[in-house]
Short mmCIF file of C-alpha atoms in Angstrom, two decimals:
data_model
loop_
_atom_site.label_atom_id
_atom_site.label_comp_id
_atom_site.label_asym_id
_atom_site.label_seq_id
_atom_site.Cartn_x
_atom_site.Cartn_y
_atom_site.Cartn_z
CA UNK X 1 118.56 114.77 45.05
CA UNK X 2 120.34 114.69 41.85
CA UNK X 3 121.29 118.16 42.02
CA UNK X 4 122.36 117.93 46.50
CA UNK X 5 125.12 115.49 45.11
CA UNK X 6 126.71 118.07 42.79
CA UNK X 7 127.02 120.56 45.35
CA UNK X 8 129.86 121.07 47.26
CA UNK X 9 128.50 122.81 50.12
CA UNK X 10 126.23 121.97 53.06
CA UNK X 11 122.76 121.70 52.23
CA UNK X 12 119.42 121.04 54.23
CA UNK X 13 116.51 119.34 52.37
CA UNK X 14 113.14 119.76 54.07
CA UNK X 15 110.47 118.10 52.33
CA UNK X 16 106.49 118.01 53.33
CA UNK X 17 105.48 114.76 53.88
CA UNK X 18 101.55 113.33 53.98
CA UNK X 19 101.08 110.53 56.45
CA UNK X 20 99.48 107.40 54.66
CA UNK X 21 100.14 108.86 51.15
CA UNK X 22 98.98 106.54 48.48
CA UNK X 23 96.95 104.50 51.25
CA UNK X 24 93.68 106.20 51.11
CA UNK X 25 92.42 104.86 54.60
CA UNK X 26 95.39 105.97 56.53
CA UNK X 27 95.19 109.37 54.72
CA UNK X 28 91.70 109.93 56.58
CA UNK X 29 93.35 108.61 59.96
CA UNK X 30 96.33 109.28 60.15
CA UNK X 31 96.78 108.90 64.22
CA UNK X 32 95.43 105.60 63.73
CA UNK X 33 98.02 104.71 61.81
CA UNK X 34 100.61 105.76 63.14
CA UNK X 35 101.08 102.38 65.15
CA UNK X 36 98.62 99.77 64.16
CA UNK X 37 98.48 96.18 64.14
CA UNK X 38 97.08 93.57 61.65
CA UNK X 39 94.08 95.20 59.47
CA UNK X 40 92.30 94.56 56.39
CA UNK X 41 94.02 95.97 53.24
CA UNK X 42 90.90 96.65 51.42
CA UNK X 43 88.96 98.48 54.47
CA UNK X 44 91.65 99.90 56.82
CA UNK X 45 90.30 97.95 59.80
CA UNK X 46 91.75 95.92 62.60
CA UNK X 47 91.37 92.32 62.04
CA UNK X 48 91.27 92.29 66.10
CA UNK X 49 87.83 92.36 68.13
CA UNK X 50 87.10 95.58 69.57
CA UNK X 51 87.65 96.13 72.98
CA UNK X 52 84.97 97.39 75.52
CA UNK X 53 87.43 98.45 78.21
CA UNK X 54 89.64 101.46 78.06
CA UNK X 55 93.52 101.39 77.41
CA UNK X 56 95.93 102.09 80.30
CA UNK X 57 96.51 105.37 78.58
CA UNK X 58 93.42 106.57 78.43
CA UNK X 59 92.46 105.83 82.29
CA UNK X 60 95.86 107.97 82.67
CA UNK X 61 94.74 110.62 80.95
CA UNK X 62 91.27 111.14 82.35
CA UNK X 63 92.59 110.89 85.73
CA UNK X 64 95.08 113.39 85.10
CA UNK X 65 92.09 116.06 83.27
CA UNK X 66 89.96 115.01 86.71
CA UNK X 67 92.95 116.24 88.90
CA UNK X 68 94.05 119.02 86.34
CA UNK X 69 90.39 120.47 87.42
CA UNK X 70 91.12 120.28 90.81
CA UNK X 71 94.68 121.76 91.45
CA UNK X 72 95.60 124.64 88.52
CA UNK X 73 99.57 124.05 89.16
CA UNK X 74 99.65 120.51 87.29
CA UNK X 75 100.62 120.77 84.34
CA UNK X 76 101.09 118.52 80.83
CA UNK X 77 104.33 117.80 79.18
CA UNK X 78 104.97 115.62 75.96
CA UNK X 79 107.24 114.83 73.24
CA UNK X 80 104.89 114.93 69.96
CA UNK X 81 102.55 112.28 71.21
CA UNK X 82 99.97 114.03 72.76
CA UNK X 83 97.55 110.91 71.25
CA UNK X 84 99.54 108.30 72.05
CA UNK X 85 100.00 109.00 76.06
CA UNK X 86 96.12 110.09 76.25
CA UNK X 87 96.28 113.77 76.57
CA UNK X 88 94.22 115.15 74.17
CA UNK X 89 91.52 115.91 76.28
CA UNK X 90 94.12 117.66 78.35
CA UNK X 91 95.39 119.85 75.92
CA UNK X 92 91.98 120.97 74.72
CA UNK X 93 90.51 121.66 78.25
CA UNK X 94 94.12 123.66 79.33
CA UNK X 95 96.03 124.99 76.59
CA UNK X 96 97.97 127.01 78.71
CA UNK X 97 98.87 123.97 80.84
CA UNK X 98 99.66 121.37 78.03
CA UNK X 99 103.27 121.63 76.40
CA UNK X 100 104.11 119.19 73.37
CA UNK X 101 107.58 120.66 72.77
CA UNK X 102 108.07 118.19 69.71
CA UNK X 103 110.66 115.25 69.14
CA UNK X 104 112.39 116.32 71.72
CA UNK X 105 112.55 114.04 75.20
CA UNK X 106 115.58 115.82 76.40
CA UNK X 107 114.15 119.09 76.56
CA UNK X 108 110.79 117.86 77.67
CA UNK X 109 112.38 116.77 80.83
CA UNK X 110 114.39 120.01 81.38
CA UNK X 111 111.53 121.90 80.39
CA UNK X 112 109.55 120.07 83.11
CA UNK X 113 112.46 120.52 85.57
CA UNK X 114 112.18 124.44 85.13
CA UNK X 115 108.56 124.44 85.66
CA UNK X 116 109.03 121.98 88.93
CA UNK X 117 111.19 125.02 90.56
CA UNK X 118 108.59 127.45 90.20
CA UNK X 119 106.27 125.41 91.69
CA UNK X 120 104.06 123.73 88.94
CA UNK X 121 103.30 120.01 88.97
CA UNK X 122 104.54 119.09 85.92
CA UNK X 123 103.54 115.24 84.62
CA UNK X 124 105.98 114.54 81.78
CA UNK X 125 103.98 111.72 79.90
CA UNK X 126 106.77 109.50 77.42
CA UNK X 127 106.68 106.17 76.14
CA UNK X 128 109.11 104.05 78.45
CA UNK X 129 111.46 103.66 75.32
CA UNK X 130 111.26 107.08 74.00
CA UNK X 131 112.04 108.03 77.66
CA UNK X 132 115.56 106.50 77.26
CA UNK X 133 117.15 109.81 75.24
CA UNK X 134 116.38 112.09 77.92
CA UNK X 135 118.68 109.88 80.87
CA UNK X 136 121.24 112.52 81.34
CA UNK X 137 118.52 114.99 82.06
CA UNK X 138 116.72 112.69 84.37
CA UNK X 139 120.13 112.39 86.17
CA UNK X 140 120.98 115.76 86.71
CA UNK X 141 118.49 118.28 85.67
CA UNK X 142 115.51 116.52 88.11
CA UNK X 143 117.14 113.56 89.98
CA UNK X 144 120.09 115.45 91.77
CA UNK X 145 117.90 118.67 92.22
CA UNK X 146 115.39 115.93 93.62
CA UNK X 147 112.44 118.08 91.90
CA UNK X 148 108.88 117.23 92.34
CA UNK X 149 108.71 115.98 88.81
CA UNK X 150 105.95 113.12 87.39
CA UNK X 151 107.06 110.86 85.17
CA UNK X 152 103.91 109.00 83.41
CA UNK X 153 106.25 106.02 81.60
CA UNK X 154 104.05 105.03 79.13
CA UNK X 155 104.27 101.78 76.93
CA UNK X 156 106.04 99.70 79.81
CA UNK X 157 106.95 96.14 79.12
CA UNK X 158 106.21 94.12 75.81
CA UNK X 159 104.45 96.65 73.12
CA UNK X 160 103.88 93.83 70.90
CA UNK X 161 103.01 95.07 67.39
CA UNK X 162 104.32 98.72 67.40
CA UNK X 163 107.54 96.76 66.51
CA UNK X 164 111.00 96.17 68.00
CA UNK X 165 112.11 100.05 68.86
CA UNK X 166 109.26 100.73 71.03
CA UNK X 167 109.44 97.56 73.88
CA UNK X 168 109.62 99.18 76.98
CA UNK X 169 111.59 96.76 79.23
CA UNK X 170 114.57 98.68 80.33
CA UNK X 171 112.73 101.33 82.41
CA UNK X 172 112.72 99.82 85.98
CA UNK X 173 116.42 99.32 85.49
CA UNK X 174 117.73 102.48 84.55
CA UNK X 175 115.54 103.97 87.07
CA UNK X 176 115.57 102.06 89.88
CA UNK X 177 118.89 103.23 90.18
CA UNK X 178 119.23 106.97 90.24
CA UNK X 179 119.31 108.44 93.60
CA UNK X 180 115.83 110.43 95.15
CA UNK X 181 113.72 108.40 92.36
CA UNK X 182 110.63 106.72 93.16
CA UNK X 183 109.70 104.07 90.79
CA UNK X 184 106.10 102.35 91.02
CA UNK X 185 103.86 100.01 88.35
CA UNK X 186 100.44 99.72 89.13
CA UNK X 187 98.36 96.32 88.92
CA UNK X 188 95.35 97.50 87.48
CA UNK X 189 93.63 100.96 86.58
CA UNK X 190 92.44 101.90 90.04
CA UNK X 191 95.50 101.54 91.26
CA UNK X 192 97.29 103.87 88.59
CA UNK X 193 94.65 106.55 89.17
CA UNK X 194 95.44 106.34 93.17
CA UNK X 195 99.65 106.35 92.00
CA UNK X 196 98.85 109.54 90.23
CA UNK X 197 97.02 111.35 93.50
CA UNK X 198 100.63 109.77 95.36
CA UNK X 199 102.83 111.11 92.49
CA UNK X 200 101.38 114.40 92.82
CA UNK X 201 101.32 114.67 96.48
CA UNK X 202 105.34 113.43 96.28
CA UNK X 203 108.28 116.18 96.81
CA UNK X 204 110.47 114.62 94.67
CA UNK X 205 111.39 112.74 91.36
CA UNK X 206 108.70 109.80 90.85
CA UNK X 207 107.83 107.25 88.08
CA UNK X 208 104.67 105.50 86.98
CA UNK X 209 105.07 102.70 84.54
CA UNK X 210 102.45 101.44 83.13
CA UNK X 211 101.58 99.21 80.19
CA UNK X 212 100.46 99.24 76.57
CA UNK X 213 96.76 97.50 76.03
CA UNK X 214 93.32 97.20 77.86
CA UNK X 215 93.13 97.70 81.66
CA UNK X 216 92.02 94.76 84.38
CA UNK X 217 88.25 96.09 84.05
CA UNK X 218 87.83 97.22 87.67
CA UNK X 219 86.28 99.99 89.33
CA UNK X 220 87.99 102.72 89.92
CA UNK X 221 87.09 104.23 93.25
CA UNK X 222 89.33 106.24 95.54
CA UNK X 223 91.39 107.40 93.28
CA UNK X 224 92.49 110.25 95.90
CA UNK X 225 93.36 108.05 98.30
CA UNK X 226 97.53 107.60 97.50
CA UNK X 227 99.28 104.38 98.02
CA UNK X 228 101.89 104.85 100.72
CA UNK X 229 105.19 104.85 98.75
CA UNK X 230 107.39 101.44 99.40
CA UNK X 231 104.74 99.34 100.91
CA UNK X 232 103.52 96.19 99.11
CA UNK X 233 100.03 94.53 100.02
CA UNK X 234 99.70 90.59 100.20
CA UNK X 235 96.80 89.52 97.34
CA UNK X 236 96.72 85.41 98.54
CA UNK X 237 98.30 83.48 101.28
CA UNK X 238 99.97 80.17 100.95
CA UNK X 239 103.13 77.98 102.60
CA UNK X 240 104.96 76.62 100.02
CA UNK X 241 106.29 79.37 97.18
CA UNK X 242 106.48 83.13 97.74
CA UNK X 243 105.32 84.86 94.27
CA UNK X 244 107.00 88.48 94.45
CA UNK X 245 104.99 90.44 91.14
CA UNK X 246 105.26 94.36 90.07
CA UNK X 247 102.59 95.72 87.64
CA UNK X 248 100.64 93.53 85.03
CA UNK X 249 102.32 90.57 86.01
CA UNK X 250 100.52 90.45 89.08
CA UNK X 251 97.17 88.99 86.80
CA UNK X 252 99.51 86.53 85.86
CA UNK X 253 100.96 85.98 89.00
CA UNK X 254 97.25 85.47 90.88
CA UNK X 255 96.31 83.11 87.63
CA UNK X 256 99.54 81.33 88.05
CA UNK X 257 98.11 80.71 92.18
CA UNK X 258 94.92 79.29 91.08
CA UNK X 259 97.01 76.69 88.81
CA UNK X 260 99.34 75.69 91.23
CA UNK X 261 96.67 75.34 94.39
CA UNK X 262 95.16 72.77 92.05
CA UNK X 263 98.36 70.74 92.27
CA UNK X 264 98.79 71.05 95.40
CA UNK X 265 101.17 73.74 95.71
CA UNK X 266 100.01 77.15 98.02
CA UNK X 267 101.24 80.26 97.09
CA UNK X 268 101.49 83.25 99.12
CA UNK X 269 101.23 86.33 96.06
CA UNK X 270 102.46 89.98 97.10
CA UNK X 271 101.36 92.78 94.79
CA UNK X 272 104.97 94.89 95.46
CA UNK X 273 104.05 98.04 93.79
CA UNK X 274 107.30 99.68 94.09
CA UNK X 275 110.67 99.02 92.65
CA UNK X 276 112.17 102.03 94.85
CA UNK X 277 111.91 101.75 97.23
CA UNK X 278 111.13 98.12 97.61
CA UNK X 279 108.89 96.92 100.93
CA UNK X 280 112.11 95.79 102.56
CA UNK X 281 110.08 94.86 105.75
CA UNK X 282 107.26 92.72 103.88
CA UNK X 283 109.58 90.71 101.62
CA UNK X 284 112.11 90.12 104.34
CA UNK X 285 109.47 88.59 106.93
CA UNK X 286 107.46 86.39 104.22
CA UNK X 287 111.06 85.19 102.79
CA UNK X 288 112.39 83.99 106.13
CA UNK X 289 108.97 82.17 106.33
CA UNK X 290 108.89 81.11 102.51
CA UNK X 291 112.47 80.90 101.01
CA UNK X 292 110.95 79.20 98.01
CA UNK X 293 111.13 82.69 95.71
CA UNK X 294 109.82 83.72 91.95
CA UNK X 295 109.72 87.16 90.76
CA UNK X 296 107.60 88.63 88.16
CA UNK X 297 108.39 91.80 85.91
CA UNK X 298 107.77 92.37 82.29
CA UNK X 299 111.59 94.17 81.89
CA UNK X 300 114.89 92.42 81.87
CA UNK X 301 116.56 90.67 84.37
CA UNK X 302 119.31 92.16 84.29
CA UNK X 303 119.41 95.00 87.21
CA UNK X 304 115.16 94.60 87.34
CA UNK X 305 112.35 94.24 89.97
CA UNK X 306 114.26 90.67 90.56
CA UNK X 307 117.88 92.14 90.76
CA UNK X 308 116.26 94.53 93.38
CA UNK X 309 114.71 91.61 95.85
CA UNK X 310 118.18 89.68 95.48
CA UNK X 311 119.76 92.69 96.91
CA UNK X 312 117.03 92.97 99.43
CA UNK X 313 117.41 89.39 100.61
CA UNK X 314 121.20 89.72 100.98
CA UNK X 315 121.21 93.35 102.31
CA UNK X 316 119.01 91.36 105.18
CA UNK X 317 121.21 88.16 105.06
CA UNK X 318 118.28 86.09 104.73
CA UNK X 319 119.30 82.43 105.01
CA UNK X 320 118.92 79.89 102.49
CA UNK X 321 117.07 80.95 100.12
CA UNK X 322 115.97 79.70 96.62
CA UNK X 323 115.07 82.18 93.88
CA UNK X 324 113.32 81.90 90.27
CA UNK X 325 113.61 85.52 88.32
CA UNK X 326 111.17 85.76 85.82
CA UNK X 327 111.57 88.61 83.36
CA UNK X 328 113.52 89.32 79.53
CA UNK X 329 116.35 88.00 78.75
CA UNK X 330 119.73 89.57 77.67
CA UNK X 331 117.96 90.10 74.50
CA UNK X 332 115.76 92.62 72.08
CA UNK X 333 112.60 91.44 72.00
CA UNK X 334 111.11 91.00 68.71
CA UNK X 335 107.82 92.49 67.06
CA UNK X 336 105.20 90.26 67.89
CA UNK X 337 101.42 90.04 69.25
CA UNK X 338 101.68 90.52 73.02
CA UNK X 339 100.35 87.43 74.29
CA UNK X 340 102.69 85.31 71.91
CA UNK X 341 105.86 87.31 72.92
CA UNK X 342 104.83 86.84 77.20
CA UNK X 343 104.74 82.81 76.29
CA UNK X 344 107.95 83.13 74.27
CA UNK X 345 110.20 84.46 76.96
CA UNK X 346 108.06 82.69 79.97
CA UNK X 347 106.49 86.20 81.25
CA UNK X 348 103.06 84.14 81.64
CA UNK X 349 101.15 82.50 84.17
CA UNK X 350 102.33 78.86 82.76
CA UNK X 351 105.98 79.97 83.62
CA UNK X 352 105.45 80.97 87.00
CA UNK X 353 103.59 77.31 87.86
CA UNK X 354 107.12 75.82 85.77
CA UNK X 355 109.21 78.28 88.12
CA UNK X 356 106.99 77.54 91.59
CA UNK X 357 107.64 73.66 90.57
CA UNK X 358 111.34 73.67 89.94
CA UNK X 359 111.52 75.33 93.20
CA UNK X 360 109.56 72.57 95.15
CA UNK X 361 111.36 69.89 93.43
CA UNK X 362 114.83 71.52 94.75
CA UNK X 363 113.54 71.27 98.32
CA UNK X 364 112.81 67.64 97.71
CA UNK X 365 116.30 67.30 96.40
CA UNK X 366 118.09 68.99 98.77
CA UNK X 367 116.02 67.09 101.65
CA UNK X 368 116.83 63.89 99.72
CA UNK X 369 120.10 64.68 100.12
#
């Protein structure tokens, strides 16, 4: 380094690295790792109980192998984390189909774009913030060609410990938003596995999000059987507060029901599904009934799942209406555990009952009055 400052010409330094070096337990495991939460110093292992249900990821990625088997033209496509979005398996069982073209999100997505036009099913598996970089080509190299190309958003919503950088709670925003997209979170892992047989069955651009951590622990059974795109499917029935949730806030919204039928309060809770396009039909019939309104996303606000039913309601000049959006702030949220960071900015079941009640005490205001 001493001898790069004296030179007066340009210069490229390329030095090996050895992940974990000096940290003999990460030296053996390197993948492990590579994002890991609280451990013990002395051993290497997580201080956290082990989990008997499979990640999010890993349903993903033996649902994808299971189809992969089935139909030759899908193919794999990821930016240097073949571990970390669950395709291993993939890439061992098709070689020829798997395609980690390195660091390099832009090209992943133009690469898949290519492939799309001569007829492959290409599944382009990112982390929702890692999937930022590559915008432009989402815009115009798959987007305005409106090519059949999978987007498996990884990581969606509060990462917790794997730090700052690698939150995931823009994606439904920046997506929602480009024209021929499709953008859909599943509730739990049966229902990802059936969004993958409708993603792969779709002509155009489409977008699973899905979270970081441990699925619901249901069965997963139909998996073939795709989820019509844009329709929403009511979970519980109830008069008082209409509870709109997308993805893994629907556990939270279906705990948050439980609480509030014990004070009295009935919630009717709709499982929504898709961001784009949004059940227009559903949400605009219960809201004329229900105008008491909370949505649910793990993402921000700002242009989110909630953003999208405001627009709905006012697109369909539904009268009177009273709305609670529950999502992230106009912040960056912080590194964290996940469960901590969901009470911290009210993405919790808690929250919702504080939301459903501010709405009821409104009416009684406003009838007051």
């Amino acid at each position: 380094l001493n001898n790069i400052k004296c030179l007066n010409e340009p210069v490229l330094l390329h030095v090996s690295t050895k992940k974990g070096k000096g940290y003999l337990p990460a030296e053996k495991n390197p993948v492990y790792f590579h994002g890991v939460g609280c451990f013990n110093a002395d051993t290497g292992e997580s201080v956290n109980k082990e989990y008997s249900l499979p990640t999010y990821t890993q349903v993903f990625g033996e649902t994808i192998l299971e189809m992969a088997k089935k139909d030759e033209r899908i193919v794999a496509v990821t930016a240097a984390m073949p571990e970390g979005t669950g395709l291993v398996k993939f890439s061992e069982a098709y070689p020829d189909r798997f395609f980690d073209v390195g660091i390099a999100e832009q090209h992943a997505v133009t690469f898949a774009a290519g492939l799309a036009t001569e007829g492959f099913k290409p599944v382009v598996a990112i982390y929702s913030t890692f999937l930022q970089r590559a915008y432009d080509q989402i815009l115009h190299d798959v987007c305005l060609e409106a090519l059949p190309v999978v987007f498996a958003v990884d990581r969606g919503g509060i990462v917790g410990e794997d730090g700052a950088t690698h939150n995931g709670v823009f994606d439904l925003s920046y997506l929602r938003n480009l024209p021929n997209m499709v953008v859909m979170a599943p509730k739990d892992e049966n229902e990802l596995a059936r969004m993958l047989t409708t993603s792969l069955a779709h002509k155009g651009p489409i977008a699973i999000r899905y979270p970081r951590g441990t699925v619901e622990g249901v069965k997963i059974e139909d998996y073939d059987l795709p989820v019509t795109i844009g329709k929403g499917e009511v979970l519980q029935k109830g008069d008082d507060v209409l509870i709109l949730a997308i993805g893994q806030s629907v556990s939270e919204a279906l705990i948050a029901h439980v609480i509030l039928a014990e004070k009295d309060i009935s919630a009717t809770v709709v499982n929504c599904r898709f961001v784009k396009p949004l059940d227009a039909e559903l949400i605009g019939t219960l809201a004329r009934k229900i105008p008491r309104i909370v949505t649910v996303e793990e993402n921000v606000r700002q242009g989110g799942f909630g953003s999208a039913v405001m627009e709905c309601l006012c697109d369909q000049r539904i009268p009177g209406f009273l709305i609670e959006r529950i999502g992230i702030p106009d912040t960056f949220v912080e590194h964290g555990p996940q469960k901590m960071l969901r009470s911290k900015y009210g993405i919790d079941a808690s929250n919702i009952v504080n939301a459903a009640k501010r709405l009821m005490r409104d009416v009684i205001k406003k009838n007051k009055t």
